[in-house]
Amino acid sequence: MSAKVLVLDDDQIIRLSLFHALTIEGFACTACSGIDELIKANSALNPDIILVDLCLGAEDGLDAFSALAQHNSKAKIIVISGADMDVIDAASHSAASQGLTVAGMLKKPFPLKTLVQLINEATQKSITPHSRPKISEQPVTAEDLHQAILNRELSLVFQPKLDINTQSLAGAEVLCRWHSKKFGTIAPDDFIPMAERSNGIIALTEYVLISAIQWLSEFLKIKTRYPAGLVSQDFHLSINISGKSLEDTNFLNKLDTLIGDYRVQPSHLMLEMSESVAIGQHAVAPEVLTRLRLRGYRLAVDDLGSGLASIEQLVRLPFSELKIHRRFVTSAMHAYESSLITSTLIKMGQGLGLSVTAVGVENADTVALLEQKGCHFAQGFHFASAMTPETFTHWLEKHANEQLPYRISTVRALNPQPLQPEDRFDRLTRLISRILHTSVSAISILEEEMCYLKAKVGISTKSIPADNSLCYRLLPDTDMIVIPDLMEDAQAADTPLVHVKPPYRLFVTHALRANNGCIVGSVFVSDRSVGNWSAKRQSQFKMLARLVEQEIRYSAASSIDVVSQISNVEAFTRRADALVAFAANAGHNVQVIKITALSHQSSVNEALQRVSKLGRNTFFDADDLGRTGEAQITAIFIGRSKDEVMKLLVKAELALKDLERQSPLIDSLRITHYSPDDMFGDSLQHIFCQPEKARSSHIIVRS
């Protein structure tokens, strides 16, 4: 049966346009121009939806809300207006305060598609995933709950929590359900507050923890059966903890014993507490939370924005995550105030270095909005409702079929040609190996079942099966992994690096991401020495990985100059600027050789091809080489000695003379060597703008 929609708008053109459009869409639509007509139509038709314009000539939408409230209208209201969103939002609050149900807000002009979607969402029947079983209205007691625990009437359900960027499974929230033989289904909103009042919450929490950690232990054992990247290496289970449980002096010891018995790491648990418990007026002692974090447990503030919490407390206490209250998330697309609060909370979490989870995500538009605002994780009916363990497993298998192609299609859209060598990546791997003093460095492409080595130094392997590749441990959303000794890592037994003599020991890898956030590859280094990297060395590796990541987003075809067969001006300038910036930040020197040819006997292209050939042969080991002018090439060197580069200058001059003797082509050649001591800026142009730091110049003139 189609939804009945009533339109109130004094503008005849808009009123009739809406009437005809909604009728064509299949709604039973009626339109009226004033409040008297509205009330008569509301009584006669009992509409499901009423569209209310705020500006109605002598009357306004606020008058309409009052009239509808006086007549006990049960219709859902959609507020439409050309006013500013803050005005529309305030009017919506006025309607809600009078007992009306506001389904959404739209600022004119708006697409018909958006209105239709809003009406459909507002009139969705109880057969949707939002539906709940019939809830018992009989009061239950603490003794009833105690018996329910003994009789195992309580069960757990799990709601997935997804990474917004990669859609990988980052975690799950565990929720408790009570299906009583005596009372039927008891709503959590009924039995949990009762447990809090009666001190039964400690026994309830212990029951949930035991069951949840048992499930988590089993899940962590089987998660490797799913495709790499589907389940985060950082997967964690979120469990709601009451203030009274945290005040129990034995709570921490009990928790430690539980995870020890089931061999679960503390970091696999996210202990969620309400805003009032975490940072409110009656918050638990900071020492309790600090001890939990010292043991490795994660802490989250649940339903942030539901109270008047102290921001100072939030800053001082060791939380891991903020969870935004569902009432702001569900209305963020249509309510200006909710959108503003959601955005503010996300920025606050980012500023504090905390992950942010949005709760109550119900549609793709909200996901897109949260991604735009920088939210990290989301959970809600758009992804999945809370499920039994069996249903959770089936859902994950279905999610695997949907999500694996997304990452793989991202990899293939970049067209990285994994088995095709490219000079730009070969140079970067040599740079990485030299700067970090490692025997092995490689750039890999992570396909569905195979890790392809796009460029490599110190290793002959061209590809590694996904099951044997350590780089897949980055999936779905880890930036860097440091393994001080592969021989001590149980998961490294099948990697080729440990099957050579002597074996490689140190292994470090960093993710390479596409623009959409998906991990498409990695850069890794390895060495036969054992050791944990210093913060400085890790920082340099991250910067080098960013150079590779920037480059992997560009196709080979867009980077090569067709005449010189080296990097074109745009590609070389982009990479050279990034290399100079890296050197400036990491404390390495920079040297640049620029060669410019002049020839009256031949074309510019012929002169360019001659110096390009010279550059490819002589500056093979440069950190980058490219065209920078009509008949000009430039080579850049990072972290090299001046003697080393000066020898290349002499070699280039001798090579040119040999070429000219065989085939005269160039009249004159200018070779300029830039070797700034320090303060050379963060781009190639900064170096070119310092001619006084050009230490040597060689000019060859044909007689």
Coordinates of C-alpha atoms in Angstrom, one line a residue, residues 336-561:
Y336 CA 22.0 21.2 10.6
E337 CA 22.6 21.0 14.4
S338 CA 23.3 17.3 14.3
S339 CA 25.6 17.7 11.4
L340 CA 27.5 20.4 13.2
I341 CA 27.8 18.5 16.4
T342 CA 28.9 15.3 14.6
S343 CA 31.6 17.3 12.7
T344 CA 32.8 19.0 15.9
L345 CA 33.1 15.7 17.8
I346 CA 35.0 14.1 14.9
K347 CA 37.4 17.0 14.9
M348 CA 37.8 16.9 18.6
G349 CA 38.7 13.1 18.5
Q350 CA 41.2 13.8 15.7
G351 CA 42.8 16.6 17.7
L352 CA 43.1 14.3 20.7
G353 CA 44.6 11.5 18.7
L354 CA 41.6 9.2 19.3
S355 CA 39.8 7.0 16.9
V356 CA 36.2 8.0 16.3
T357 CA 33.2 5.7 15.7
A358 CA 29.8 6.8 14.5
V359 CA 26.9 4.8 15.9
G360 CA 23.5 4.5 14.2
V361 CA 24.6 4.7 10.5
E362 CA 21.5 3.8 8.5
N363 CA 22.3 4.8 4.8
A364 CA 25.1 5.3 2.3
D365 CA 24.7 9.0 2.3
T366 CA 25.6 9.2 6.0
V367 CA 28.6 7.0 5.4
A368 CA 29.8 9.4 2.6
L369 CA 29.3 12.3 4.9
L370 CA 31.2 10.7 7.8
E371 CA 34.0 9.8 5.4
Q372 CA 34.2 13.4 4.2
K373 CA 34.4 14.6 7.8
G374 CA 37.2 12.2 8.6
C375 CA 35.4 9.7 10.9
H376 CA 37.3 6.4 11.3
F377 CA 34.7 3.8 12.0
A378 CA 31.0 3.2 11.8
Q379 CA 28.3 0.8 12.9
G380 CA 24.6 0.6 12.2
F381 CA 21.8 -1.0 10.3
H382 CA 23.3 0.2 7.0
F383 CA 26.0 -2.4 7.5
A384 CA 24.3 -5.0 9.7
S385 CA 22.2 -5.2 12.8
A386 CA 23.4 -7.1 15.9
M387 CA 23.6 -10.8 15.1
T388 CA 24.0 -14.1 16.8
P389 CA 27.5 -15.7 16.5
E390 CA 26.2 -18.0 13.7
T391 CA 24.6 -15.2 11.8
F392 CA 27.7 -13.0 12.3
T393 CA 29.8 -15.7 10.6
H394 CA 27.4 -15.9 7.6
W395 CA 27.3 -12.1 7.3
L396 CA 31.1 -12.0 7.3
E397 CA 31.3 -14.5 4.5
K398 CA 28.8 -12.5 2.5
H399 CA 30.8 -9.3 3.3
A400 CA 33.9 -11.0 2.0
N401 CA 32.3 -11.6 -1.4
E402 CA 31.3 -8.0 -1.6
Q403 CA 34.4 -6.3 -0.2
L404 CA 37.3 -8.2 -1.7
P405 CA 36.6 -7.1 -5.2
Y406 CA 36.6 -3.5 -4.0
R407 CA 40.2 -3.6 -2.9
I408 CA 41.3 -5.7 -5.9
S409 CA 39.4 -3.5 -8.3
T410 CA 41.2 -0.5 -6.7
V411 CA 44.6 -2.2 -7.3
R412 CA 43.7 -3.0 -10.9
A413 CA 42.3 0.4 -11.6
L414 CA 45.8 1.8 -10.9
N415 CA 47.1 -0.5 -13.6
P416 CA 50.4 -1.0 -11.8
Q417 CA 51.7 -3.7 -14.3
P418 CA 53.3 -5.6 -11.4
L419 CA 55.7 -7.7 -13.6
Q420 CA 56.8 -4.8 -15.8
P421 CA 60.0 -3.1 -14.5
E422 CA 60.0 0.7 -14.3
D423 CA 63.0 3.0 -13.9
R424 CA 61.2 5.3 -11.4
F425 CA 60.5 2.5 -8.9
D426 CA 64.0 0.9 -9.4
R427 CA 65.6 4.2 -8.4
L428 CA 63.3 4.5 -5.4
T429 CA 64.2 1.0 -4.1
R430 CA 67.9 1.7 -4.5
L431 CA 67.4 5.0 -2.6
I432 CA 65.6 3.3 0.2
S433 CA 68.2 0.5 0.6
R434 CA 71.0 3.0 0.6
I435 CA 69.4 5.5 3.0
L436 CA 68.3 2.9 5.5
H437 CA 71.4 0.6 5.1
T438 CA 69.5 -2.5 4.4
S439 CA 70.4 -5.5 2.2
V440 CA 66.9 -5.8 0.7
S441 CA 64.3 -3.3 -0.3
A442 CA 61.3 -3.9 -2.5
I443 CA 58.1 -2.3 -3.7
S444 CA 55.2 -4.8 -3.9
I445 CA 51.7 -4.9 -5.4
L446 CA 49.2 -6.9 -3.3
E447 CA 46.9 -8.7 -5.7
E448 CA 44.2 -11.1 -4.7
E449 CA 46.4 -14.3 -4.3
M450 CA 49.9 -13.1 -5.1
C451 CA 52.3 -10.4 -3.9
Y452 CA 54.2 -9.1 -7.0
L453 CA 57.6 -7.4 -6.5
K454 CA 57.4 -4.4 -8.8
A455 CA 61.0 -3.3 -8.0
K456 CA 63.6 -4.9 -5.8
V457 CA 67.2 -4.7 -4.5
G458 CA 69.0 -7.7 -3.0
I459 CA 66.3 -10.3 -3.7
S460 CA 65.6 -12.3 -6.9
T461 CA 62.1 -13.4 -6.1
K462 CA 59.5 -11.9 -8.4
S463 CA 56.3 -12.9 -6.6
I464 CA 55.2 -14.4 -3.3
P465 CA 51.9 -16.3 -2.6
A466 CA 49.6 -14.2 -0.4
D467 CA 49.7 -16.9 2.3
N468 CA 53.5 -16.6 2.5
S469 CA 53.8 -12.8 2.2
L470 CA 54.4 -10.8 5.3
C471 CA 53.1 -7.7 3.6
Y472 CA 49.5 -9.0 3.7
R473 CA 49.6 -8.5 7.4
L474 CA 49.2 -4.8 6.7
L475 CA 45.7 -5.5 5.5
P476 CA 43.2 -4.0 5.9
D477 CA 44.4 -0.9 7.6
T478 CA 47.8 -1.1 9.3
D479 CA 50.4 1.5 8.2
M480 CA 53.7 -0.1 9.3
I481 CA 54.9 -3.4 10.8
V482 CA 58.4 -3.8 12.4
I483 CA 59.6 -7.4 13.0
P484 CA 63.0 -7.2 14.8
D485 CA 63.7 -10.9 14.1
L486 CA 61.9 -13.1 11.6
M487 CA 63.3 -16.2 13.2
E488 CA 61.4 -15.4 16.3
D489 CA 58.1 -14.7 14.5
A490 CA 55.9 -17.8 14.2
Q491 CA 53.9 -16.4 11.2
A492 CA 57.1 -15.8 9.2
A493 CA 58.0 -19.5 8.8
D494 CA 56.9 -19.6 5.2
T495 CA 58.4 -16.4 3.9
P496 CA 61.3 -16.8 1.4
L497 CA 63.5 -14.4 3.4
V498 CA 64.1 -17.1 6.1
H499 CA 64.9 -19.9 3.6
V500 CA 68.2 -18.5 2.4
K501 CA 71.6 -18.9 4.1
P502 CA 72.2 -16.9 6.2
P503 CA 68.5 -16.0 6.7
Y504 CA 67.3 -12.5 6.8
R505 CA 66.2 -11.4 10.3
L506 CA 65.0 -7.8 10.4
F507 CA 61.8 -7.0 8.4
V508 CA 59.9 -3.7 8.1
T509 CA 57.0 -3.0 5.8
H510 CA 54.9 0.1 5.1
A511 CA 51.5 0.2 3.4
L512 CA 51.0 2.0 0.0
R513 CA 47.5 3.4 -0.4
A514 CA 45.4 4.5 -3.3
N515 CA 43.5 7.8 -3.1
N516 CA 40.4 6.0 -1.7
G517 CA 42.4 4.7 1.3
C518 CA 42.6 1.1 0.1
I519 CA 46.0 -0.6 0.6
V520 CA 47.2 -1.6 -2.9
G521 CA 50.8 -2.5 -2.1
S522 CA 53.7 -2.1 0.2
V523 CA 57.3 -1.1 0.5
F524 CA 59.5 -3.4 2.6
V525 CA 63.1 -3.7 3.7
S526 CA 65.0 -6.6 5.3
D527 CA 68.4 -7.2 6.7
R528 CA 70.4 -10.1 8.1
S529 CA 71.1 -8.2 11.3
V530 CA 68.6 -8.3 14.2
G531 CA 67.3 -5.1 15.8
N532 CA 64.5 -2.8 16.5
W533 CA 64.5 0.4 14.6
S534 CA 64.8 3.8 16.3
A535 CA 62.1 6.4 16.0
K536 CA 64.3 8.4 13.7
R537 CA 64.8 5.5 11.3
Q538 CA 61.1 4.6 11.3
S539 CA 60.3 8.2 10.5
Q540 CA 62.7 8.2 7.5
F541 CA 61.1 4.9 6.3
K542 CA 57.6 6.5 6.5
M543 CA 58.7 9.5 4.5
L544 CA 60.3 7.2 1.8
A545 CA 57.2 5.1 1.7
R546 CA 55.2 8.3 1.0
L547 CA 57.4 9.0 -2.0
V548 CA 56.6 5.6 -3.4
E549 CA 52.9 5.9 -2.5
Q550 CA 52.8 9.3 -4.4
E551 CA 54.4 7.7 -7.4
I552 CA 52.3 4.6 -7.6
R553 CA 49.2 6.7 -8.1
Y554 CA 50.5 7.8 -11.4
S555 CA 50.6 5.7 -14.5
A556 CA 53.8 4.9 -16.4
A557 CA 52.4 6.4 -19.6
S558 CA 51.8 9.8 -18.0
S559 CA 55.4 10.0 -16.6
I560 CA 57.6 9.3 -19.7
D561 CA 58.7 11.9 -22.2

